[in-house]
């Protein structure tokens, strides 16, 4: 029976990681529901962008307080993962503080001390984040599109992180007291827990302390597994997806919108004076599905746009700078991203249930995103500029406009007038093209 | 105008080609306020002997408003027509006073067969200044306060924030920045074809919000680099009844004024 711990540990480990990889696979499958897009050009620039924006957090600097707190949590998270490595080794082989043997006592002391300081900073950050989000009223964090799950999600994450860090300190403090009493071999240095927590523990017996140490160790381990699997349901997926998302980001100038190639062929034919308008196109494939212009559902969006939706952290920086939103219009670029992810999840549920996609009679446009939102955008790119993980809400808005105009002729009346003018008079107003040089005569 | 504006057709008839094609744009051609910007720019070019031509009646809308409204058909119809004409004249360099024309021709025409060096008028004047061809003495602006409204399609759209500011700095005025400027600049509300429709329901209009922000700096002049921004900000100061105290002027109008043109 002496290996029972190790066996339970192994099972938890395998189940935890197994479920996690299953979620990742499902996300991958869902992203593949979008149209393919080639974003593999300029790999050098892409790696650089990822290093700068995702690893270097370069876009966070605009809001220094949030940036510093976020940095604490981020660095803390990275380092905790190294500690997870030790937990896994200890758990499988039944060792205690395995890394001490590899690192040597003085370096291990430095390592554990660093972890403690970072864990304390994480606690500080998490507490401030919690207060800021719930009581302080930062507008972008308290808007009504966050009511319900998004708000709970954000709070849960903060609570889980707080609990994990508390367990970490409990573990270290009891360990340290036991080390002082020579019950455990002395490894590591614990500046935070030996000073803050250990005095509370010094009255406890060896058995209780051992129980506390083990309990916290298990809590910490199982907590991390839980957290990992919670990600799939959470905006916190960004801690993983921010990396591919920044890699696949648009590197072209933001003002440059894509030209639809299918339209080009048609217009060239129209404009060619020698073309016989009644002749069948030579390479026309009789079975070809006519291409749909723009998007009214996630299947018409491209894979990067769906990846964007999963990467969105719901921070609302985009919405906070959106001129339409600032002036009280319905448009919120964050909501566009949240709606897109919700719709992907809706579709995924159907696929999981039926084994394949069957039309559920719902669409991203109209059932999630309203036309009023789509028409309020000034295409100013403020949202794109603001996003810390390089998400492009504007590209989704544009695809929906294309759908409304080219598939449904459902533009607002004034825009129809403008487009007719452009078509007939080569200007958005009703002026005569022949008068284009009249300004030179005044 | 007290000099003649030559067209590409006229240059071609003489068997010559100008240094640069001035793309006037729809607003610059037809809108009474924007026409003043067009003329001011021509006066500067004429004064320093830059040979330029316009397309005149051969110019069409670039297609920008149609494209941003979602109508790729009308956009490409315009684009391909324009490209055919530009290529027929073998145009190499295009300057325009409209960031929307600038962005569209620069970024969206190449993929349709239109490859030109495209620059915004503030970039062109900056170039001319650096080459020593344009000299600006802005003494008449001493004691004035100017604030500059970044056009989205020049700034965020194409990363040009410095050229307009460099020109304004030559004016001997005090240049003040609004709270939201450069990458954080707030849209005037006209882009994305919003110019041509009523805004969606909200608490206020975008141009009012933006003008309010500009007026908070108590400027004498709000400088613009886009005919649509110009209209929006002009409407904005009228909204606040400030049109007698504050002027909304394109940068080239200010430069022309400095040169007494
Ligand atoms: S591009 Fe559209 S959605 Fe984005 S900030 Fe500007 S107006 Fe808002
Ligand atoms: S799109 Fe970007 S800026 Fe907007 S909420 Fe999502 S992560 Fe934040």
XYZ file of C-alpha atoms and ligand atoms in Angstrom:
719
model
C 0.000 0.000 0.000
C 2.912 2.356 0.279
C 2.615 3.416 -3.338
C -1.036 4.393 -3.115
C -0.182 8.132 -3.074
C 1.944 7.838 -6.145
C -0.744 5.906 -7.976
C -3.524 8.367 -7.150
C -1.190 11.129 -8.168
C -0.463 9.516 -11.512
C -4.126 8.934 -12.249
C -4.985 12.563 -11.447
C -2.114 13.716 -13.594
C -3.113 11.624 -16.596
C -6.813 12.467 -16.321
C -6.088 16.174 -15.808
C -3.763 16.475 -18.791
C -5.943 14.148 -20.884
C -9.009 16.317 -20.443
C -6.947 19.391 -21.109
C -5.652 18.057 -24.421
C -9.167 17.014 -25.336
C -10.294 20.626 -24.871
C -7.392 21.885 -26.943
C -8.316 19.456 -29.701
C -11.872 20.642 -29.642
C -10.816 24.275 -29.886
C -8.610 23.355 -32.811
C -11.501 21.575 -34.506
C -13.799 24.559 -33.923
C -11.304 27.027 -35.343
C -11.061 24.831 -38.404
C -14.752 25.498 -39.027
C -13.673 28.848 -40.428
C -12.382 29.450 -43.911
C -8.692 28.781 -44.444
C -6.457 31.823 -44.702
C -2.790 31.957 -45.523
C -0.973 33.860 -42.803
C 2.412 32.197 -42.931
C 4.299 34.838 -44.896
C 7.158 36.783 -43.250
C 7.781 34.235 -40.483
C 10.615 36.351 -39.086
C 8.277 39.287 -38.494
C 5.681 36.957 -37.043
C 8.072 35.489 -34.462
C 9.213 38.976 -33.588
C 5.649 40.220 -33.164
C 4.832 37.275 -30.935
C 7.927 37.774 -28.818
C 7.195 41.458 -28.416
C 3.454 41.425 -27.886
C 2.734 38.092 -26.220
C 5.936 37.441 -24.300
C 7.075 41.041 -23.929
C 3.568 42.372 -23.221
C 4.426 45.426 -25.294
C 0.834 46.526 -25.741
C 0.068 46.559 -22.034
C 2.195 49.615 -21.301
C -0.565 52.034 -22.254
C -2.228 51.508 -18.889
C 0.718 51.312 -16.479
C -1.107 50.175 -13.340
C -2.900 47.330 -15.071
C 0.372 46.541 -16.862
C 2.397 46.117 -13.662
C -0.241 44.068 -11.890
C -0.703 41.931 -14.985
C 3.041 41.460 -15.188
C 3.133 40.138 -11.596
C 0.514 37.562 -12.395
C 2.147 36.696 -15.711
C 5.660 36.200 -14.347
C 4.247 34.445 -11.323
C 2.382 32.102 -13.610
C 5.466 31.275 -15.656
C 7.552 30.521 -12.571
C 4.798 28.519 -10.887
C 4.971 26.255 -13.906
C 8.574 25.422 -13.099
C 7.398 24.555 -9.631
C 4.724 22.341 -11.155
C 7.545 20.360 -12.685
C 8.912 19.680 -9.216
C 5.480 18.731 -7.935
C 5.078 16.222 -10.750
C 8.452 14.611 -10.123
C 7.905 14.508 -6.359
C 4.435 13.127 -6.867
C 5.440 10.340 -9.196
C 8.580 9.228 -7.391
C 7.572 10.087 -3.862
C 10.553 12.409 -3.433
C 10.487 15.627 -1.450
C 11.737 18.879 -3.029
C 13.505 17.019 -5.806
C 14.894 20.143 -7.494
C 17.030 20.898 -4.426
C 19.204 17.951 -5.302
C 19.670 19.130 -8.866
C 20.043 22.837 -8.261
C 22.230 22.588 -5.189
C 21.101 24.072 -1.887
C 22.085 27.672 -2.429
C 20.546 27.977 -5.856
C 17.471 26.138 -4.681
C 17.233 28.621 -1.845
C 17.337 31.445 -4.333
C 14.758 29.707 -6.508
C 12.250 29.103 -3.711
C 12.757 32.601 -2.342
C 12.014 34.077 -5.774
C 8.886 31.994 -6.021
C 7.721 33.223 -2.662
C 8.212 36.868 -3.524
C 6.402 36.388 -6.839
C 3.580 34.509 -5.197
C 3.156 37.398 -2.789
C 3.065 39.843 -5.702
C 0.473 37.665 -7.412
C -1.687 37.819 -4.288
C -1.336 41.586 -4.139
C -2.242 41.904 -7.848
C -5.148 39.527 -7.607
C -6.631 41.355 -4.633
C -6.317 44.730 -6.340
C -7.770 43.315 -9.553
C -10.702 41.930 -7.592
C -11.413 45.239 -5.892
C -10.984 47.168 -9.123
C -13.314 44.913 -11.045
C -16.044 44.667 -8.421
C -16.043 47.843 -6.381
C -14.007 50.498 -8.087
C -16.001 50.876 -11.303
C -13.546 50.892 -14.189
C -16.137 51.454 -16.898
C -14.899 48.884 -19.392
C -14.959 46.226 -16.652
C -18.459 46.958 -15.427
C -20.392 47.319 -18.702
C -23.587 45.392 -19.109
C -22.253 43.021 -21.767
C -20.196 41.473 -18.952
C -23.160 40.636 -16.747
C -23.560 36.976 -15.939
C -20.919 34.442 -16.824
C -18.199 36.813 -18.073
C -18.196 38.633 -14.751
C -18.306 35.437 -12.687
C -15.587 33.959 -14.850
C -13.271 36.866 -14.167
C -13.946 36.637 -10.446
C -13.532 32.881 -10.305
C -10.141 33.144 -11.886
C -9.044 35.671 -9.307
C -10.401 33.529 -6.486
C -8.713 30.380 -7.811
C -5.408 32.195 -8.138
C -5.755 33.531 -4.627
C -6.520 30.064 -3.268
C -3.597 28.509 -5.130
C -1.177 31.062 -3.760
C -2.533 30.651 -0.235
C -2.058 26.900 -0.469
C 1.455 27.492 -1.716
C 2.299 29.590 1.331
C 0.652 27.147 3.731
C 2.733 24.366 2.237
C 5.960 26.301 2.515
C 5.293 27.579 6.020
C 4.515 24.153 7.481
C 7.447 22.692 5.590
C 9.726 25.340 7.033
C 8.574 24.767 10.607
C 9.079 21.019 10.157
C 12.525 21.674 8.749
C 13.370 23.758 11.819
C 12.380 20.806 13.984
C 14.496 18.473 11.840
C 11.452 16.448 10.911
C 12.144 17.228 7.276
C 15.521 17.783 5.639
C 16.326 21.479 5.260
C 15.917 22.640 1.670
C 15.011 26.021 0.259
C 14.495 29.442 1.709
C 11.101 30.934 2.437
C 11.338 34.629 3.256
C 7.605 35.280 3.036
C 6.018 32.286 4.692
C 8.687 31.874 7.379
C 8.054 35.437 8.502
C 4.360 35.895 7.929
C 2.789 32.474 8.358
C 5.232 30.337 10.352
C 4.605 32.147 13.661
C 0.961 31.067 13.396
C 2.030 27.485 12.813
C 4.667 27.161 15.496
C 2.170 25.978 18.125
C 1.009 23.063 15.984
C 2.235 19.528 16.413
C 4.340 17.653 13.873
C 1.423 15.522 12.744
C -0.863 18.477 12.103
C 1.905 20.288 10.249
C 2.652 17.287 8.087
C -1.033 17.016 7.330
C -1.155 20.734 6.443
C 1.914 20.459 4.276
C 0.597 17.435 2.384
C -2.912 18.883 2.148
C -1.677 22.137 0.700
C 0.628 20.294 -1.655
C -2.267 18.199 -2.991
C -4.565 21.207 -3.153
C -1.964 23.084 -5.095
C -1.482 20.236 -7.525
C -5.158 19.439 -8.053
C -5.897 23.161 -8.242
C -3.503 23.594 -11.103
C -5.098 20.675 -12.957
C -8.524 22.158 -12.340
C -7.401 25.585 -13.507
C -5.991 24.100 -16.690
C -9.292 22.439 -17.496
C -11.304 25.457 -16.513
C -9.543 27.470 -19.211
C -11.670 26.043 -21.990
C -14.743 27.719 -20.526
C -12.991 30.941 -19.679
C -11.681 34.140 -21.152
C -8.423 33.008 -19.625
C -7.717 30.911 -22.667
C -5.650 33.911 -23.688
C -2.787 32.701 -21.514
C -2.275 30.028 -24.165
C -3.841 31.441 -27.319
C -2.245 34.871 -27.094
C 0.851 33.229 -28.556
C -0.558 31.779 -31.780
C -2.938 34.725 -32.008
C -0.150 37.279 -32.152
C 1.826 35.063 -34.515
C -1.055 35.005 -37.004
C -1.834 38.715 -36.591
C -2.357 40.938 -39.604
C 0.976 42.543 -40.528
C -0.368 44.777 -43.303
C -1.229 48.448 -42.749
C -4.442 48.634 -40.763
C -6.160 50.747 -43.401
C -5.709 48.058 -46.032
C -8.838 45.942 -46.408
C -8.779 42.760 -48.411
C -10.077 42.799 -52.008
C -12.465 40.004 -52.945
C -10.808 38.139 -55.811
C -14.048 36.607 -57.072
C -15.427 40.084 -57.684
C -12.365 41.126 -59.659
C -12.855 38.409 -62.256
C -16.481 39.321 -62.737
C -15.833 43.031 -63.150
C -12.930 42.523 -65.503
C -15.266 40.504 -67.687
C -17.876 43.249 -67.465
C -15.394 45.933 -68.422
C -13.789 44.035 -71.282
C -15.320 45.439 -74.497
C -14.440 42.267 -76.399
C -16.103 39.911 -73.966
C -19.320 38.264 -75.042
C -21.607 38.792 -72.065
C -23.674 35.734 -72.968
C -20.789 33.335 -73.358
C -20.307 30.841 -70.592
C -17.139 31.365 -68.630
C -14.602 28.896 -69.981
C -13.474 27.548 -66.648
C -16.862 27.609 -64.975
C -17.372 24.541 -62.859
C -21.034 23.446 -63.147
C -20.960 21.995 -59.634
C -19.383 25.009 -57.995
C -21.343 26.414 -55.104
C -21.740 30.121 -55.815
C -19.428 31.948 -53.458
C -21.120 33.738 -50.631
C -20.029 37.319 -50.167
C -19.150 38.403 -46.671
C -20.266 36.627 -43.544
C -23.419 36.093 -41.557
C -22.143 33.098 -39.652
C -18.891 31.747 -38.297
C -18.403 29.397 -41.244
C -17.862 32.447 -43.477
C -15.257 33.948 -41.185
C -11.659 32.893 -41.553
C -9.759 30.749 -39.095
C -7.734 33.642 -37.722
C -10.946 35.486 -36.922
C -12.185 32.467 -34.964
C -8.837 32.153 -33.219
C -9.252 35.846 -32.356
C -12.580 35.083 -30.738
C -11.047 32.402 -28.521
C -8.111 34.647 -27.633
C -10.213 37.590 -26.527
C -9.641 38.367 -22.856
C -12.779 40.492 -22.612
C -10.663 43.324 -21.265
C -12.693 45.886 -23.188
C -9.792 48.090 -24.201
C -11.216 48.023 -27.709
C -14.634 49.138 -26.546
C -13.177 51.833 -24.306
C -11.642 53.572 -27.344
C -14.416 52.909 -29.858
C -15.880 56.258 -30.944
C -19.254 54.669 -31.574
C -19.323 53.124 -28.117
C -17.987 56.253 -26.419
C -20.902 58.215 -27.836
C -23.485 55.704 -26.667
C -24.096 53.663 -29.801
C -24.820 49.959 -29.541
C -21.537 48.841 -31.086
C -18.959 47.301 -28.789
C -16.026 45.583 -30.507
C -15.534 43.402 -27.430
C -19.111 42.203 -27.759
C -18.468 41.369 -31.423
C -15.654 39.063 -30.291
C -17.644 37.561 -27.414
C -20.629 36.943 -29.699
C -18.395 35.242 -32.230
C -16.997 32.903 -29.596
C -20.481 32.224 -28.207
C -21.674 31.302 -31.668
C -18.681 28.997 -32.246
C -19.502 27.277 -28.956
C -23.148 27.019 -29.947
C -22.145 25.321 -33.197
C -19.658 23.098 -31.362
C -22.409 21.830 -29.055
C -24.481 20.758 -32.044
C -21.487 19.003 -33.569
C -20.686 17.258 -30.289
C -24.269 16.079 -30.018
C -24.836 14.937 -33.602
C -21.338 14.044 -34.605
C -21.627 16.562 -37.404
C -22.983 20.007 -38.109
C -26.718 20.280 -38.656
C -28.307 23.635 -39.279
C -29.793 24.948 -36.052
C -31.597 27.803 -37.728
C -29.464 30.372 -35.991
C -26.781 32.688 -37.306
C -24.057 34.905 -35.886
C -25.617 37.920 -37.577
C -29.057 38.836 -36.233
C -29.181 36.082 -33.591
C -26.073 37.380 -31.798
C -24.859 40.550 -33.470
C -27.412 43.173 -34.454
C -27.326 45.114 -37.707
C -27.388 48.359 -35.789
C -24.010 47.422 -34.296
C -22.555 46.665 -37.705
C -23.615 49.977 -39.234
C -22.335 52.118 -36.370
C -18.656 51.402 -37.071
C -16.507 54.174 -38.552
C -13.761 51.684 -39.502
C -11.348 53.863 -37.550
C -9.211 50.933 -36.330
C -9.057 52.244 -32.767
C -10.193 48.839 -31.498
C -7.524 47.045 -33.479
C -4.853 49.407 -32.205
C -5.981 49.006 -28.596
C -6.128 45.227 -28.364
C -3.277 43.847 -26.234
C -3.311 40.546 -28.135
C -3.741 41.934 -31.663
C -7.343 40.955 -32.278
C -9.093 42.526 -35.269
C -12.812 43.046 -34.507
C -13.105 45.416 -37.469
C -12.491 42.651 -40.003
C -15.559 40.783 -38.715
C -17.676 43.921 -38.881
C -16.566 44.460 -42.482
C -17.428 40.903 -43.505
C -20.920 41.390 -42.108
C -21.369 44.637 -43.996
C -20.384 42.829 -47.147
C -22.956 40.161 -46.469
C -25.693 42.708 -45.841
C -24.865 44.734 -48.946
C -23.883 42.112 -51.486
C -26.069 39.197 -50.443
C -29.101 40.985 -49.101
C -28.991 44.535 -50.481
C -29.856 45.547 -46.957
C -27.768 48.680 -46.465
C -29.324 51.730 -44.813
C -31.196 53.767 -47.424
C -28.747 56.670 -47.368
C -25.866 54.343 -48.098
C -27.749 52.851 -51.040
C -28.101 56.348 -52.414
C -24.401 56.992 -51.934
C -23.467 53.725 -53.660
C -25.797 54.429 -56.580
C -24.155 57.820 -56.951
C -20.697 56.307 -56.954
C -21.794 53.799 -59.542
C -23.535 56.295 -61.824
C -21.712 59.569 -61.247
C -18.345 58.315 -60.031
C -18.790 60.356 -56.849
C -20.745 59.734 -53.648
C -22.842 62.821 -54.332
C -25.041 63.572 -57.277
C -22.636 65.656 -59.278
C -21.685 65.321 -62.881
C -18.323 63.763 -63.557
C -17.730 66.343 -66.277
C -17.754 69.044 -63.578
C -14.820 67.598 -61.703
C -12.510 70.437 -62.645
C -14.928 73.267 -61.911
C -13.027 74.186 -58.757
C -10.150 75.357 -60.954
C -12.346 77.968 -62.616
C -13.317 79.868 -59.472
C -7.419 80.426 -59.812
C -4.934 82.896 -61.294
C -2.935 80.181 -63.017
C -4.102 77.250 -65.064
C -4.463 73.775 -63.712
C -3.263 71.286 -66.297
C -4.733 67.851 -66.804
C -2.917 64.621 -67.555
C -4.563 64.674 -71.000
C -2.972 68.044 -71.701
C 0.435 66.885 -70.583
C 0.084 63.772 -72.720
C -0.880 65.881 -75.730
C 2.376 67.791 -75.291
C 4.208 64.509 -75.059
C 5.311 65.322 -71.494
C 4.580 64.014 -68.066
C 4.411 65.993 -64.812
C 6.440 65.356 -61.680
C 3.389 64.240 -59.794
C -0.300 63.563 -60.289
C -2.526 65.404 -57.843
C -5.468 63.145 -57.019
C -8.168 65.615 -56.034
C -10.857 63.241 -54.796
C -14.628 63.711 -54.706
C -14.744 66.034 -51.722
C -11.868 68.100 -53.070
C -13.641 68.394 -56.429
C -17.212 69.067 -55.402
C -17.520 70.094 -51.759
C -17.350 73.872 -51.460
C -15.340 73.823 -48.260
C -12.949 71.143 -49.499
C -12.427 72.952 -52.808
C -10.656 75.671 -50.815
C -8.205 73.051 -49.574
C -7.676 71.868 -53.139
C -6.907 75.393 -54.310
C -4.626 76.154 -51.385
C -2.576 73.066 -52.139
C -2.344 73.975 -55.847
C -1.214 77.485 -54.967
C 1.649 76.129 -52.897
C 2.739 73.706 -55.613
C 2.501 76.456 -58.221
C 4.485 78.918 -56.118
C 7.420 76.575 -55.751
C 7.203 75.366 -59.330
C 6.220 71.784 -58.838
C 4.939 70.449 -62.139
C 1.713 68.672 -61.375
C -1.393 67.565 -63.224
C -4.881 66.430 -62.299
C -7.091 63.936 -64.052
C -10.057 66.307 -64.077
C -13.118 64.729 -65.679
C -11.200 61.486 -66.073
C -11.002 61.018 -62.305
C -13.583 58.844 -60.527
C -14.265 58.161 -56.885
C -11.575 55.789 -55.605
C -14.399 53.578 -54.333
C -13.470 54.042 -50.672
C -16.959 54.860 -49.341
C -18.511 51.981 -51.282
C -15.875 49.553 -50.034
C -16.195 50.557 -46.384
C -19.975 50.304 -46.727
C -19.422 46.712 -47.817
C -19.970 47.069 -51.549
C -16.982 45.381 -53.101
C -18.598 45.418 -56.561
C -18.901 49.161 -56.823
C -15.491 49.576 -55.212
C -13.714 47.374 -57.716
C -15.612 48.900 -60.619
C -14.235 52.296 -59.633
C -10.809 50.941 -58.830
C -10.366 49.075 -62.085
C -11.606 52.064 -64.106
C -9.183 54.365 -62.328
C -6.298 51.953 -62.645
C -6.875 51.632 -66.379
C -6.633 55.394 -66.773
C -3.655 55.812 -64.438
C -1.781 53.033 -66.184
C -2.607 54.449 -69.614
C -0.871 57.685 -68.560
C 1.928 55.681 -67.019
C 1.530 57.499 -63.722
C 4.363 56.934 -61.221
C 3.710 59.255 -58.323
C 0.398 60.360 -56.861
C -0.231 62.957 -54.165
C -3.612 63.510 -52.561
C -5.091 65.701 -49.852
C -7.567 63.022 -48.808
C -6.403 60.219 -46.490
C -9.187 57.989 -47.764
C -8.036 58.295 -51.389
C -4.462 57.949 -50.143
C -5.148 54.745 -48.255
C -7.222 53.157 -50.981
C -4.865 53.845 -53.879
C -1.808 53.014 -51.813
C -3.026 49.803 -50.198
C -5.920 48.406 -52.156
C -5.054 49.244 -55.771
C -1.756 47.298 -56.077
C -3.494 43.956 -55.804
C -5.792 45.049 -58.664
C -2.906 46.051 -60.914
C -2.336 49.646 -59.843
C 1.173 50.221 -58.509
C 2.172 53.800 -57.768
C 4.087 55.770 -55.227
C 1.239 57.312 -53.263
C 1.722 60.044 -50.693
C -0.440 62.270 -48.580
C -0.119 65.988 -49.223
C 1.492 66.558 -45.831
C 4.113 63.900 -46.638
C 4.772 65.487 -50.020
C 5.223 68.952 -48.552
C 7.489 67.551 -45.880
C 9.604 65.963 -48.629
C 9.735 69.245 -50.524
C 10.753 71.048 -47.376
C 13.533 68.591 -46.674
C 14.752 69.009 -50.229
C 14.847 72.762 -49.654
C 12.265 73.489 -52.308
C 9.593 74.619 -49.872
C 10.394 77.216 -47.253
C 7.890 78.162 -44.616
C 7.952 81.357 -42.594
C 5.070 81.087 -40.245
C 5.595 84.332 -38.364
C 1.997 85.399 -38.816
C 0.940 82.565 -36.543
C 2.922 83.797 -33.571
C 0.919 83.599 -30.353
C -1.687 81.300 -31.877
C -2.561 77.919 -30.472
C -3.095 75.062 -32.909
C -4.297 71.576 -32.164
C -4.128 68.811 -34.758
C -6.786 66.165 -35.285
C -5.222 62.918 -36.581
C -7.186 61.439 -39.497
C -7.697 57.706 -38.799
C -6.749 56.632 -42.304
C -3.487 58.546 -42.227
C -2.555 57.782 -38.623
C -3.687 54.395 -37.427
C -4.461 53.258 -40.947
C -0.992 53.986 -42.322
C 1.195 54.974 -39.391
C 1.845 58.553 -40.429
C 1.801 60.854 -37.435
C 4.884 62.998 -37.953
C 4.541 64.686 -41.366
C 1.550 66.866 -40.434
C 3.102 67.799 -37.104
C 6.435 68.695 -38.701
C 4.713 71.158 -41.016
C 2.677 72.667 -38.212
C 5.782 73.150 -36.099
C 7.174 75.446 -38.807
C 4.320 77.850 -38.247
C 5.696 79.513 -35.108
C 2.475 78.707 -33.344
C 2.028 76.766 -30.158
C 1.136 73.189 -31.012
C -1.027 71.559 -28.342
C -2.041 67.910 -28.368
C -5.487 66.713 -27.495
C -5.928 64.099 -24.781
C -6.504 61.488 -27.457
C -3.957 61.886 -30.207
C -1.683 59.877 -32.491
C -2.369 56.136 -32.068
C -5.076 57.011 -29.552
C -6.696 59.633 -31.749
C -10.483 59.678 -31.799
C -12.275 59.356 -35.128
C -14.171 62.448 -36.335
C -17.132 60.223 -37.104
C -17.007 60.409 -40.906
C -15.042 57.284 -41.828
C -16.422 53.955 -42.926
C -19.064 55.708 -45.072
C -20.603 57.293 -41.956
C -20.232 60.638 -43.738
C -23.124 59.690 -45.973
C -25.675 58.582 -43.415
C -27.232 59.618 -40.150
C -25.396 58.083 -37.205
C -27.000 55.268 -35.236
C -28.850 56.262 -32.113
C -26.603 57.141 -29.188
C -25.965 59.814 -26.565
C -24.227 62.226 -28.880
C -22.561 62.509 -32.240
C -18.947 61.508 -32.593
C -17.872 64.837 -34.081
C -19.368 66.635 -31.087
C -17.374 64.455 -28.697
C -14.202 65.039 -30.688
C -14.724 68.781 -31.008
C -15.367 69.040 -27.304
C -12.004 67.433 -26.740
C -10.324 69.822 -29.150
C -11.980 72.847 -27.546
C -10.748 71.713 -24.127
C -7.290 72.772 -25.308
C -8.628 76.273 -26.081
C -7.026 76.449 -29.512
C -7.346 79.268 -32.025
C -7.142 76.788 -34.838
C -8.075 73.139 -35.205
C -5.835 71.772 -37.928
C -6.989 68.893 -40.104
C -5.469 66.808 -42.862
C -8.624 65.352 -44.381
C -11.596 67.048 -46.063
C -14.054 64.858 -44.152
C -12.468 65.580 -40.772
C -12.643 69.214 -41.768
C -16.398 69.077 -42.321
C -16.979 67.140 -39.110
C -14.926 69.480 -36.954
C -16.482 72.536 -38.606
C -19.936 71.202 -37.776
C -18.630 70.528 -34.296
C -17.540 74.081 -33.553
C -20.852 75.337 -34.941
C -22.578 73.004 -32.496
C -20.741 74.760 -29.664
C -21.239 78.216 -31.219
C -17.498 78.645 -31.355
C -17.240 79.256 -35.084
C -16.339 82.892 -34.586
C -13.525 82.134 -32.130
C -12.031 78.934 -33.499
C -11.091 78.136 -37.082
C -10.950 74.709 -38.637
C -8.287 74.655 -41.334
C -6.458 72.073 -43.356
C -2.696 72.166 -42.910
C -2.168 73.279 -46.510
C -4.545 76.174 -45.982
C -2.446 77.275 -43.020
C 0.735 76.988 -45.063
C -0.786 78.928 -47.948
C -1.882 81.584 -45.476
C 1.623 81.764 -44.034
C 2.940 82.353 -47.535
C 0.207 84.905 -48.153
C -1.091 82.976 -51.148
S -13.124 50.439 -36.055
Fe -15.302 50.398 -35.630
S -15.523 49.044 -33.890
Fe -13.389 49.564 -34.020
S -13.167 51.314 -32.667
Fe -13.511 52.127 -34.695
S -15.718 52.447 -34.813
Fe -15.330 51.071 -33.063
S -10.761 42.235 -28.596
Fe -8.824 42.626 -27.570
S -9.124 44.651 -26.610
Fe -11.134 43.848 -27.105
S -11.813 42.819 -25.276
Fe -10.883 41.255 -26.580
S -8.773 41.186 -25.873
Fe -9.611 43.084 -25.072
